[in-house]
Amino acid sequence: MTAIPNETASKPTSFDSASFLKTVTEKAGVYVMLNVAGEVLYVGKAKNLRKRLSSYFRASGLTTKTMALVGRIHEIEVTVTASEREALLLEQNLIKQYKPPYNILLRDDKSYPYIYLSTDHEHPRLSIHRGRKTGKGQYFGPYPSAAAVRESLSWLQKVFRVRQCEDSYYKGRSRPCLQYQIGRCSAPCVGIVSDKEYAVDVNYTELFLKGKSSDIQADLANQMERHAAALEFEQAADLRDRIAHLQQVQSTQCIEGETGDMDILGGVMDGGQVCIQLVCVRGGRVLGSRSYFPKSQLEEPLAMQIEAFVAQHYLIGSGASDIPREIISNIMLDDSDLLAASLTEQAGRQVSLSHKVRSNRAKWQNLALTAAEQNLKNRLASSASSLKRFKALQAVLGLEKLPERLECFDISHSSGEATVASCVVFDGNGPLKSDYRKMNIDGIAPGDDYAAMYQALSRRYTRVKAGEVLMPDILFIDGGKGQLTQAKAVMAELGIDNLLMVGVAKGSDRRAGLEILIRGDDGREISLPDNSPALHLVQHIRDESHRFAITGHKARRDKTRRQSTLEGIPGVGAKRRRELLRYFGGLQGVKQAGVEDLQRVPGISEKIALQIYEDLRSA
């Protein structure tokens, strides 16, 4: 496809659809709609490009949102493909690349999580894994979310007690850790369990993850009877508890008589929003489920939204092992044959799409649909509550129109160390985490919160002024008049005079519910009752900015403390660091060495030795 041009804003927005349609082919392909600035508005595919594009410019029958899209079209680029299947793949690649505002977007680029069982160690470990499968061992999944993996790992700890610690932690043990004390690891690191017994637990874990839990249960039952007959009641009781755990997980994750790998999609639409519930089944066992809420500015039917979900979720960025043998939806999809053919080609094996299922699979279908209905109901209720809070804030601050975007800033550090500023964003649906930002603050006096706030706001609102970031309706500053003064100084310097700034000051005894709002424009202080929806909204965004700042600060502080003093010295890479530490027996020896001593280390010249000497003494 040709590069998408960056049109200048001076060009007219009218689009001559009649002349354009005369030149469009009737072959399969992809079309890209652009606005006057050359930005991608919408990407679509079609079996017949002329017929599909003509539907956008008919005299009647278009929805209001589709008409809004058509009104913004300045240019349409067309790419002809050899088949509709190629068009589908190109469409999904372009959607992933440009994230057009009028397309259905999932906003999730993470790879699937797996459970990884290592085999290149005398005592294999279990862990969560994302990304390329390069390690020696077995990968089980995929799971719909990291939470589902963690839940499975927690259960496996209780039953089979295979270690989940990092190899570096395992090597350093001289006595059992807490996981052994609470019965979640058999402590192979210190030899409490024999290699043979540990291998049995690893084998059981592997069988369970392959869906062969009935074989494990029969074997454990036989062992329990042998121990009981030998009057070894403690061992028999331990096996009895394992069998009980196994039966419990079977009752919640399995449906009798059902096997196979499949994903079940339950899709519902209400209140202009869509929820798609994904239930993952592997080897007849439910690995977990996850809710998706696709975003779309066009009023597209539910079937089209589920089709877009299937295409985005499985076709782009997924490996063959990520694609199940069957995908079941609760409604019929118009493009099911095309999607199945594309998924079959990508997976290298037969993949089917169906919606009419019976017996046990119908139970999973109902499970997904019920979960989707409940989750959408909860989301709509949350949206209604959020709207109520925004309206209350509008009334409290005396605003002419309802605010749509809020930002809040906070600063976090430990006695001036590793200062981090946070910026969190809320819209009508609550926290907009994709727009959250953290900023490392440097070049200020340690502990100077005013200077940190000034630097953070300057960096953020320079981008806002340039149009790179959306301007909020209200800027909240966690702090009193001092922090608010810094915000006003930044805005005055940048020439931003149409932004309402509000300081959130703690009350006299710093208890929640006694916060005071300070308007930046007139200095008016506003106290709200502790049951005010407006106060709850302010507390929510303030607490979220505080949490996000602390998270960023701790990550930066821990990284600094883990980093060797030698790492920041120019010219001293990993190899020279290793030689220095080996020669002097550790960092303390390096610090005590003179320039001539440092020069004796292989690879250390006089210039680098002098650099090391000066840097270590100025640190």
Coordinates of C-alpha atoms in Angstrom, one line a residue:
M1 CA 0.0 0.0 0.0
T2 CA 1.2 3.5 -0.8
A3 CA 2.2 5.8 2.1
I4 CA -0.6 7.8 3.5
P5 CA 0.0 11.5 2.8
N6 CA -0.1 14.3 5.4
E7 CA -2.4 16.7 3.7
T8 CA -2.3 20.4 4.8
A9 CA -5.2 21.8 6.8
S10 CA -5.8 24.5 4.2
K11 CA -7.4 22.1 1.7
P12 CA -11.2 21.9 1.3
T13 CA -13.1 19.2 3.2
S14 CA -15.6 18.5 0.4
F15 CA -15.2 15.1 -1.3
D16 CA -16.4 14.5 -4.9
S17 CA -17.8 11.0 -4.3
A18 CA -19.5 10.7 -7.7
S19 CA -16.2 11.2 -9.6
F20 CA -14.4 8.9 -7.2
L21 CA -16.8 6.0 -7.5
K22 CA -16.5 6.0 -11.3
T23 CA -12.8 5.1 -10.9
V24 CA -13.2 2.4 -8.2
T25 CA -12.7 -1.2 -9.1
E26 CA -15.2 -4.0 -8.4
K27 CA -12.5 -6.3 -7.1
A28 CA -11.7 -7.2 -3.5
G29 CA -9.5 -4.9 -1.5
V30 CA -9.0 -2.4 1.4
Y31 CA -10.1 1.2 1.6
V32 CA -8.6 3.9 3.9
M33 CA -10.6 7.1 4.6
L34 CA -8.6 10.2 5.5
N35 CA -9.5 13.6 6.7
V36 CA -8.1 16.9 5.5
A37 CA -5.0 16.6 7.7
G38 CA -4.2 13.2 6.2
E39 CA -5.2 11.4 9.4
V40 CA -6.8 7.9 9.0
L41 CA -10.5 8.0 10.0
Y42 CA -11.5 4.5 9.0
V43 CA -10.1 1.3 7.5
G44 CA -12.4 -1.2 5.8
K45 CA -12.3 -4.3 3.5
A46 CA -14.7 -5.3 0.8
K47 CA -15.3 -8.2 -1.6
N48 CA -16.5 -5.6 -4.1
L49 CA -14.9 -2.2 -3.4
R50 CA -17.2 -0.1 -5.6
K51 CA -20.4 -1.6 -4.1
R52 CA -19.1 -1.2 -0.5
L53 CA -17.9 2.4 -1.0
S54 CA -21.1 3.4 -2.8
S55 CA -23.1 2.5 0.3
Y56 CA -21.4 5.4 2.2
F57 CA -22.7 8.0 -0.3
R58 CA -26.3 6.9 -0.8
A59 CA -29.0 9.6 -0.4
S60 CA -30.7 8.0 2.6
G61 CA -30.4 5.2 5.2
L62 CA -27.2 6.3 6.8
T63 CA -27.0 6.6 10.6
T64 CA -26.1 9.9 12.2
K65 CA -22.6 8.7 13.2
T66 CA -21.9 7.3 9.7
M67 CA -22.9 10.7 8.2
A68 CA -20.5 12.4 10.6
L69 CA -17.7 10.1 9.3
V70 CA -18.6 10.8 5.6
G71 CA -18.6 14.5 6.3
R72 CA -15.0 14.4 7.4
I73 CA -13.7 12.4 4.4
H74 CA -11.2 14.3 2.3
E75 CA -9.6 11.4 0.5
I76 CA -10.0 7.7 0.1
E77 CA -7.1 5.4 -0.7
V78 CA -7.8 2.0 -2.2
T79 CA -5.6 -1.1 -2.3
V80 CA -6.7 -4.1 -4.5
T81 CA -5.9 -7.5 -3.1
A82 CA -5.8 -10.9 -4.8
S83 CA -8.6 -12.3 -2.5
E84 CA -10.9 -11.3 0.2
R85 CA -8.8 -13.2 2.7
E86 CA -5.8 -11.0 1.8
A87 CA -8.0 -8.0 2.2
L88 CA -9.0 -9.1 5.7
L89 CA -5.4 -9.5 6.8
L90 CA -4.3 -6.2 5.4
E91 CA -7.3 -4.5 7.0
Q92 CA -6.3 -5.8 10.4
N93 CA -2.7 -4.8 10.0
L94 CA -3.7 -1.2 9.1
I95 CA -6.2 -1.0 12.0
K96 CA -3.4 -2.2 14.4
Q97 CA -1.0 0.4 12.9
Y98 CA -3.2 3.5 12.7
K99 CA -5.9 2.8 15.3
P100 CA -8.5 4.8 13.4
P101 CA -11.1 6.5 15.6
Y102 CA -14.1 5.1 13.6
N103 CA -13.0 1.5 13.7
I104 CA -13.9 -1.0 16.4
L105 CA -10.8 -1.1 18.6
L106 CA -9.9 -3.5 21.4
R107 CA -7.1 -1.4 22.8
D108 CA -5.1 -4.5 24.0
D109 CA -1.7 -5.2 22.4
K110 CA -0.5 -7.7 25.0
S111 CA 0.4 -11.2 24.0
Y112 CA -1.3 -14.2 25.5
P113 CA 0.0 -15.4 28.9
Y114 CA 1.1 -19.0 29.3
I115 CA 2.2 -21.3 32.1
Y116 CA 5.8 -22.4 31.5
L117 CA 7.2 -25.6 33.0
S118 CA 11.0 -25.5 32.6
T119 CA 12.9 -28.7 31.7
D120 CA 16.5 -27.5 31.6
H121 CA 16.9 -27.7 35.4
E122 CA 17.2 -30.7 37.8
H123 CA 14.2 -29.2 39.7
P124 CA 11.9 -27.7 37.1
R125 CA 9.9 -24.6 38.0
L126 CA 6.5 -23.2 37.0
S127 CA 6.1 -19.6 36.0
I128 CA 3.9 -17.2 33.9
H129 CA 5.3 -16.4 30.5
R130 CA 4.5 -13.9 27.7
G131 CA 6.2 -13.4 24.3
R132 CA 8.3 -15.7 22.3
K133 CA 8.7 -19.3 23.5
T134 CA 12.5 -19.6 23.5
G135 CA 13.1 -21.5 26.8
K136 CA 13.5 -25.2 27.0
G137 CA 10.3 -26.7 28.5
Q138 CA 6.6 -26.9 27.9
Y139 CA 4.1 -24.1 27.5
F140 CA 0.5 -24.6 28.6
G141 CA -2.3 -22.2 27.5
P142 CA -3.0 -19.7 26.2
Y143 CA -4.9 -18.2 29.1
P144 CA -7.3 -15.2 28.6
S145 CA -5.5 -13.1 31.2
A146 CA -2.6 -12.9 33.7
A147 CA -5.1 -13.2 36.5
A148 CA -6.3 -16.6 35.2
V149 CA -2.6 -17.8 35.1
R150 CA -2.0 -16.6 38.6
E151 CA -5.1 -18.4 39.9
S152 CA -4.0 -21.6 38.3
L153 CA -0.4 -21.3 39.6
S154 CA -1.8 -20.7 43.1
W155 CA -3.9 -23.8 42.9
L156 CA -1.0 -25.9 41.6
Q157 CA 1.1 -24.7 44.5
K158 CA -1.4 -26.1 47.0
V159 CA -1.7 -29.5 45.3
F160 CA 1.6 -30.4 43.7
R161 CA 4.0 -28.1 45.4
V162 CA 6.3 -27.6 42.5
R163 CA 8.6 -24.6 43.0
Q164 CA 7.8 -21.2 41.4
C165 CA 10.7 -19.2 42.6
E166 CA 13.3 -17.7 40.3
D167 CA 16.5 -19.7 39.7
S168 CA 18.6 -17.0 41.3
Y169 CA 16.5 -17.2 44.5
Y170 CA 16.6 -21.0 44.4
K171 CA 20.4 -21.2 44.2
G172 CA 20.9 -18.9 47.2
R173 CA 18.8 -20.9 49.7
S174 CA 20.4 -22.6 52.7
R175 CA 17.1 -23.3 54.5
P176 CA 13.4 -23.6 53.4
C177 CA 11.5 -20.4 52.6
L178 CA 8.1 -19.4 53.7
Q179 CA 6.4 -21.3 50.8
Y180 CA 7.6 -24.5 52.3
Q181 CA 6.4 -23.5 55.8
I182 CA 2.8 -22.9 54.5
G183 CA 2.8 -26.1 52.5
R184 CA 3.1 -24.6 49.0
C185 CA 6.5 -25.9 48.0
S186 CA 8.4 -29.2 48.8
A187 CA 11.7 -27.4 49.2
P188 CA 13.9 -29.1 46.6
C189 CA 16.4 -26.3 47.0
V190 CA 17.6 -27.8 50.4
G191 CA 16.9 -31.4 49.7
I192 CA 13.9 -32.0 51.9
V193 CA 12.2 -33.7 49.0
S194 CA 14.0 -36.4 47.1
D195 CA 14.6 -35.9 43.3
K196 CA 12.4 -38.9 42.6
E197 CA 9.5 -37.6 44.7
Y198 CA 9.9 -34.1 43.1
A199 CA 9.9 -35.6 39.6
V200 CA 6.5 -37.3 40.5
D201 CA 5.0 -34.0 41.4
V202 CA 6.3 -32.4 38.2
N203 CA 4.8 -35.3 36.2
Y204 CA 1.4 -34.8 38.0
T205 CA 1.6 -31.0 37.2
E206 CA 2.2 -31.8 33.5
L207 CA -0.6 -34.3 33.4
F208 CA -3.0 -31.8 35.0
L209 CA -2.1 -29.0 32.6
K210 CA -2.7 -31.4 29.7
G211 CA -6.2 -32.1 31.0
K212 CA -5.6 -35.6 32.4
S213 CA -6.6 -34.9 36.0
S214 CA -8.7 -38.2 36.2
D215 CA -5.4 -40.2 35.8
I216 CA -3.8 -38.3 38.6
Q217 CA -6.8 -38.8 40.9
A218 CA -6.8 -42.6 40.3
D219 CA -3.1 -42.8 41.0
L220 CA -3.4 -40.6 44.2
A221 CA -6.3 -42.8 45.4
N222 CA -4.2 -46.0 45.0
Q223 CA -1.3 -44.4 46.9
M224 CA -3.6 -43.3 49.7
E225 CA -5.0 -46.9 50.1
R226 CA -1.4 -48.3 50.3
H227 CA -0.3 -45.8 53.0
A228 CA -3.5 -46.4 55.0
A229 CA -2.9 -50.2 54.8
A230 CA 0.6 -49.7 56.0
L231 CA -0.8 -47.6 58.9
E232 CA 1.0 -44.5 57.5
F233 CA -2.0 -42.2 58.3
E234 CA -0.2 -38.9 58.0
Q235 CA 0.8 -39.6 54.4
A236 CA -2.6 -41.0 53.6
A237 CA -4.3 -37.8 55.0
D238 CA -2.0 -35.6 52.9
L239 CA -3.0 -37.6 49.7
R240 CA -6.7 -37.4 50.8
D241 CA -6.4 -33.6 50.9
R242 CA -4.8 -33.5 47.5
I243 CA -7.6 -35.6 46.0
A244 CA -10.2 -33.2 47.6
H245 CA -8.4 -30.2 46.0
L246 CA -8.3 -32.0 42.7
Q247 CA -12.1 -32.8 42.8
Q248 CA -12.9 -29.3 43.7
V249 CA -11.1 -27.8 40.7
Q250 CA -12.6 -30.4 38.4
S251 CA -16.1 -29.4 39.5
T252 CA -15.5 -25.8 38.8
Q253 CA -13.4 -26.0 35.6
C254 CA -14.6 -29.1 33.8
I255 CA -17.8 -30.4 32.1
E256 CA -18.2 -34.1 32.1
G257 CA -17.7 -35.8 28.7
E258 CA -16.4 -32.7 27.0
T259 CA -12.9 -32.4 25.5
G260 CA -11.1 -30.2 23.0
D261 CA -9.7 -26.7 22.6
M262 CA -12.2 -24.0 22.0
D263 CA -13.0 -20.3 22.8
I264 CA -16.5 -19.3 23.5
L265 CA -17.7 -15.7 22.8
G266 CA -20.7 -14.3 24.4
G267 CA -21.6 -10.9 23.0
V268 CA -24.3 -8.5 24.2
M269 CA -25.2 -4.9 23.3
D270 CA -27.1 -2.4 25.4
G271 CA -27.1 1.4 26.0
G272 CA -24.8 1.9 23.0
Q273 CA -22.1 -0.3 24.5
V274 CA -20.9 -3.8 23.8
C275 CA -19.5 -6.5 26.0
I276 CA -17.8 -9.6 24.6
Q277 CA -17.0 -12.3 27.1
L278 CA -14.2 -14.7 26.1
V279 CA -14.2 -18.1 27.8
C280 CA -11.0 -20.2 27.1
V281 CA -11.3 -24.0 27.2
R282 CA -8.3 -26.2 26.7
G283 CA -8.5 -30.0 27.0
G284 CA -12.1 -29.8 28.2
R285 CA -11.1 -27.5 31.1
V286 CA -12.0 -23.8 31.5
L287 CA -8.8 -21.9 31.9
G288 CA -10.5 -18.6 32.6
S289 CA -12.6 -15.8 31.1
R290 CA -12.2 -12.1 30.3
S291 CA -14.5 -9.2 29.4
Y292 CA -13.8 -7.0 26.4
F293 CA -15.6 -3.7 25.7
P294 CA -14.8 -2.7 22.1
K295 CA -14.9 1.0 21.3
S296 CA -16.6 2.2 18.1
Q297 CA -18.0 5.5 17.0
L298 CA -20.2 3.9 14.4
E299 CA -23.6 2.3 15.2
E300 CA -22.6 -1.2 14.0
P301 CA -24.6 -4.3 14.7
L302 CA -23.4 -6.8 17.3
A303 CA -22.5 -9.4 14.7
M304 CA -20.1 -7.0 13.0
Q305 CA -18.5 -6.1 16.4
I306 CA -17.9 -9.8 17.2
E307 CA -16.4 -10.3 13.7
A308 CA -14.1 -7.4 14.3
F309 CA -13.1 -8.9 17.7
V310 CA -12.3 -12.3 16.2
A311 CA -10.2 -10.7 13.4
Q312 CA -8.3 -8.4 15.8
H313 CA -7.9 -10.9 18.6
Y314 CA -6.6 -13.9 16.6
L315 CA -5.3 -12.8 13.2
I316 CA -2.7 -10.2 14.1
G317 CA 0.1 -11.0 16.4
S318 CA -1.1 -14.5 17.3
G319 CA 0.9 -17.7 16.9
A320 CA -0.6 -21.0 15.8
S321 CA -0.8 -22.2 19.4
D322 CA -2.8 -19.1 20.4
I323 CA -5.7 -20.0 18.0
P324 CA -8.1 -22.7 19.2
R325 CA -9.6 -25.4 17.0
E326 CA -13.1 -24.0 17.4
I327 CA -14.6 -20.6 18.1
I328 CA -18.2 -20.5 19.3
S329 CA -20.2 -17.3 19.3
N330 CA -23.8 -16.8 20.6
I331 CA -24.9 -15.3 17.2
M332 CA -24.3 -16.1 13.6
L333 CA -21.5 -14.2 11.9
D334 CA -21.8 -13.1 8.3
D335 CA -18.1 -13.5 7.6
S336 CA -17.7 -16.8 9.5
D337 CA -16.5 -18.7 6.4
L338 CA -13.9 -16.0 5.6
L339 CA -12.7 -15.8 9.2
A340 CA -12.4 -19.6 9.5
A341 CA -10.4 -19.9 6.3
S342 CA -8.0 -17.1 7.4
L343 CA -7.6 -18.6 10.8
T344 CA -7.1 -22.1 9.3
E345 CA -4.3 -20.8 7.1
Q346 CA -2.6 -19.0 9.9
A347 CA -2.8 -21.9 12.4
G348 CA -1.8 -24.5 9.8
R349 CA -4.7 -26.7 10.9
Q350 CA -8.5 -26.7 10.7
V351 CA -10.2 -24.0 12.6
S352 CA -14.0 -23.7 12.7
L353 CA -16.5 -21.0 13.7
S354 CA -20.0 -22.0 14.9
H355 CA -22.9 -20.6 16.8
K356 CA -25.4 -23.4 17.1
V357 CA -24.1 -25.9 19.7
R358 CA -25.7 -28.5 21.8
S359 CA -25.3 -30.4 25.1
N360 CA -22.2 -29.6 27.1
R361 CA -20.9 -26.9 24.8
A362 CA -24.2 -25.1 25.0
K363 CA -23.6 -24.8 28.8
W364 CA -20.3 -23.0 28.2
Q365 CA -22.1 -20.8 25.6
N366 CA -24.7 -19.9 28.2
L367 CA -22.0 -19.3 30.8
A368 CA -20.3 -16.8 28.5
L369 CA -23.5 -15.0 27.6
T370 CA -24.7 -14.7 31.2
A371 CA -21.3 -13.3 32.2
A372 CA -21.4 -10.8 29.3
E373 CA -24.9 -9.6 30.3
Q374 CA -23.9 -9.2 34.0
N375 CA -20.6 -7.4 33.2
L376 CA -22.3 -5.0 30.7
K377 CA -25.0 -4.2 33.3
N378 CA -22.3 -3.4 35.9
R379 CA -20.4 -1.2 33.4
L380 CA -23.5 0.7 32.5
A381 CA -24.4 1.2 36.2
S382 CA -20.8 2.4 36.8
S383 CA -21.1 4.9 33.8
A384 CA -24.4 6.2 35.3
S385 CA -22.7 6.7 38.6
S386 CA -19.8 8.5 37.0
L387 CA -22.1 10.8 35.1
K388 CA -23.8 11.7 38.4
R389 CA -20.5 12.6 39.9
F390 CA -19.5 14.8 36.9
K391 CA -22.8 16.6 37.0
A392 CA -22.3 17.3 40.8
L393 CA -18.8 18.6 40.1
Q394 CA -20.2 20.9 37.4
A395 CA -22.7 22.3 39.9
V396 CA -20.1 22.8 42.7
L397 CA -17.7 24.7 40.4
G398 CA -20.5 26.6 38.6
L399 CA -19.4 25.5 35.1
E400 CA -21.6 26.2 32.1
K401 CA -21.1 22.8 30.5
L402 CA -20.3 19.3 31.8
P403 CA -16.6 18.7 32.1
E404 CA -15.4 15.7 29.9
R405 CA -11.7 15.4 30.7
L406 CA -10.0 15.8 34.1
E407 CA -6.3 15.6 34.9
C408 CA -4.6 15.4 38.3
F409 CA -0.9 15.7 39.2
D410 CA 1.0 14.5 42.2
I411 CA 4.6 14.2 43.3
S412 CA 6.3 11.3 45.2
H413 CA 9.8 10.8 46.6
S414 CA 11.6 9.4 49.6
S415 CA 13.5 12.3 51.3
G416 CA 14.1 13.8 47.9
E417 CA 15.3 10.5 46.3
A418 CA 14.0 9.3 43.0
T419 CA 11.4 12.0 42.5
V420 CA 8.5 11.0 40.2
A421 CA 5.5 13.0 39.1
S422 CA 2.2 11.4 38.0
C423 CA -0.5 12.6 35.7
V424 CA -3.8 10.6 35.7
V425 CA -6.7 11.3 33.4
F426 CA -10.4 10.7 34.0
D427 CA -13.2 10.9 31.4
G428 CA -17.0 10.2 31.7
N429 CA -16.3 6.5 32.1
G430 CA -13.8 7.0 35.0
P431 CA -10.0 6.4 34.9
L432 CA -8.6 6.6 31.3
K433 CA -5.4 4.6 32.0
S434 CA -4.2 4.7 28.4
D435 CA -3.5 8.4 29.0
Y436 CA -1.7 8.1 32.3
R437 CA 1.8 9.3 32.4
K438 CA 4.8 9.2 34.8
M439 CA 7.7 11.6 34.7
N440 CA 11.1 11.3 36.3
I441 CA 12.1 14.6 37.8
D442 CA 15.7 15.6 37.8
G443 CA 17.8 18.8 38.2
I444 CA 16.0 20.1 41.3
A445 CA 17.0 20.4 44.9
P446 CA 16.1 17.2 46.7
G447 CA 12.7 17.4 48.3
D448 CA 11.6 20.6 46.5
D449 CA 8.0 19.7 45.7
Y450 CA 7.2 23.1 44.2
A451 CA 10.1 22.8 41.7
A452 CA 9.1 19.2 40.9
M453 CA 5.5 20.3 40.2
Y454 CA 6.7 23.2 38.1
Q455 CA 8.9 20.9 36.0
A456 CA 6.2 18.2 35.5
L457 CA 3.5 20.7 34.5
S458 CA 5.9 22.5 32.1
R459 CA 6.8 19.3 30.3
R460 CA 3.2 18.2 30.1
Y461 CA 1.5 21.4 29.0
T462 CA 4.2 22.3 26.5
R463 CA 2.9 19.2 24.7
V464 CA -0.7 20.3 25.3
K465 CA 0.0 23.7 23.9
A466 CA 1.6 22.1 20.8
G467 CA -1.5 20.0 20.2
E468 CA 0.2 16.7 20.9
V469 CA -2.0 16.0 24.0
L470 CA -5.7 16.9 24.6
M471 CA -6.4 19.9 26.8
P472 CA -8.4 18.9 29.9
D473 CA -11.4 20.8 31.1
I474 CA -10.1 20.9 34.7
L475 CA -6.6 20.4 36.1
F476 CA -6.5 19.2 39.7
I477 CA -3.3 19.7 41.7
D478 CA -2.8 17.5 44.8
G479 CA -1.7 20.2 47.3
G480 CA -2.6 23.6 48.6
K481 CA -1.9 27.2 47.5
G482 CA 1.8 26.7 47.0
Q483 CA 1.4 23.9 44.4
L484 CA -1.4 25.8 42.8
T485 CA 0.8 28.9 42.4
Q486 CA 3.4 26.8 40.5
A487 CA 0.6 25.6 38.2
K488 CA -0.6 29.1 37.5
A489 CA 3.0 30.2 36.8
V490 CA 3.5 27.5 34.3
M491 CA 0.2 28.3 32.5
A492 CA 1.1 32.0 32.4
E493 CA 4.5 31.2 31.0
L494 CA 3.0 29.0 28.2
G495 CA 0.2 31.5 27.5
I496 CA -2.6 29.1 28.5
D497 CA -5.4 31.2 30.0
N498 CA -8.5 29.1 29.5
L499 CA -7.9 26.2 31.8
L500 CA -9.6 25.9 35.2
M501 CA -7.1 24.8 37.9
V502 CA -8.2 23.5 41.2
G503 CA -6.0 22.7 44.2
V504 CA -7.0 19.8 46.5
A505 CA -5.8 20.7 50.0
K506 CA -6.1 18.4 53.0
G507 CA -8.2 19.5 55.9
S508 CA -7.0 20.6 59.3
D509 CA -6.4 17.1 60.6
R510 CA -5.7 15.6 57.1
R511 CA -8.7 13.2 57.3
A512 CA -10.6 12.1 54.2
G513 CA -13.8 14.0 53.7
L514 CA -12.3 17.3 55.0
E515 CA -10.6 18.3 51.7
I516 CA -10.8 21.9 50.6
L517 CA -11.0 22.8 46.9
I518 CA -9.2 26.0 45.9
R519 CA -10.0 27.5 42.6
G520 CA -7.1 28.9 40.7
D521 CA -8.9 31.7 39.0
D522 CA -10.4 33.5 42.0
G523 CA -8.8 31.8 44.9
R524 CA -12.2 30.8 46.3
E525 CA -12.1 27.9 48.8
I526 CA -14.9 25.3 48.6
S527 CA -15.7 22.8 51.4
L528 CA -18.0 19.9 50.5
P529 CA -20.0 17.5 52.7
D530 CA -18.4 14.1 53.0
N531 CA -21.4 12.5 51.1
S532 CA -21.0 14.8 48.1
P533 CA -20.7 12.9 44.8
A534 CA -18.4 15.8 43.6
L535 CA -16.1 15.2 46.5
H536 CA -16.0 11.5 45.9
L537 CA -14.9 12.2 42.3
V538 CA -12.2 14.5 43.4
Q539 CA -11.0 12.0 46.0
H540 CA -11.0 9.3 43.4
I541 CA -8.8 11.1 41.0
R542 CA -6.6 12.5 43.8
D543 CA -6.1 9.0 45.3
E544 CA -5.4 7.5 41.9
S545 CA -2.7 10.1 41.1
H546 CA -1.2 9.5 44.5
R547 CA -1.1 5.7 43.9
F548 CA 0.3 6.1 40.4
A549 CA 3.0 8.5 41.7
I550 CA 4.1 6.1 44.5
T551 CA 4.2 3.2 42.1
G552 CA 6.5 5.1 39.8
H553 CA 8.6 6.3 42.6
K554 CA 9.1 2.9 44.1
A555 CA 10.0 1.4 40.7
R556 CA 12.6 4.2 40.1
R557 CA 14.0 4.0 43.6
D558 CA 14.4 0.2 43.5
K559 CA 16.0 0.3 40.1
T560 CA 18.6 2.8 41.3
R561 CA 19.3 0.8 44.4
R562 CA 19.8 -2.4 42.4
Q563 CA 22.1 -0.7 39.9
S564 CA 25.8 -0.9 40.5
T565 CA 27.7 2.3 41.1
L566 CA 29.9 1.4 38.2
E567 CA 27.0 1.3 35.7
G568 CA 26.8 5.0 35.2
I569 CA 30.5 5.6 34.4
P570 CA 31.2 6.3 30.7
G571 CA 33.3 3.7 29.0
V572 CA 32.7 1.0 31.6
G573 CA 30.5 -1.7 30.2
A574 CA 29.5 -5.1 31.4
K575 CA 32.8 -6.7 30.5
R576 CA 35.0 -4.0 32.3
R577 CA 32.7 -4.1 35.3
R578 CA 33.1 -7.8 35.6
E579 CA 36.9 -7.5 35.3
L580 CA 37.0 -4.8 37.9
L581 CA 34.9 -6.7 40.5
R582 CA 36.9 -9.9 39.9
Y583 CA 40.3 -8.2 40.2
F584 CA 39.4 -6.3 43.4
G585 CA 37.0 -8.8 44.9
G586 CA 34.0 -6.5 45.0
L587 CA 32.8 -2.9 44.7
Q588 CA 34.4 -1.9 48.0
G589 CA 37.9 -2.8 46.7
V590 CA 37.3 -0.8 43.5
K591 CA 36.4 2.3 45.5
Q592 CA 39.6 2.0 47.6
A593 CA 41.8 1.5 44.6
G594 CA 44.0 4.3 43.2
V595 CA 44.4 5.3 39.5
E596 CA 47.5 3.1 39.1
D597 CA 45.8 0.1 40.8
L598 CA 42.9 0.5 38.4
Q599 CA 45.2 0.5 35.4
R600 CA 46.4 -2.9 36.3
V601 CA 43.0 -4.4 35.4
P602 CA 42.8 -5.9 31.9
G603 CA 41.1 -3.5 29.5
I604 CA 41.4 -0.4 31.8
S605 CA 43.4 2.4 30.2
E606 CA 44.8 5.4 32.1
K607 CA 41.9 7.6 30.8
I608 CA 39.2 5.2 31.9
A609 CA 41.0 4.6 35.3
L610 CA 41.0 8.3 35.9
Q611 CA 37.3 8.5 35.0
I612 CA 36.4 5.6 37.4
Y613 CA 38.5 7.2 40.2
E614 CA 36.8 10.6 39.9
D615 CA 33.3 9.3 39.4
L616 CA 33.4 6.9 42.5
R617 CA 34.6 9.8 44.7
S618 CA 32.0 12.2 43.5
A619 CA 29.2 9.8 43.9

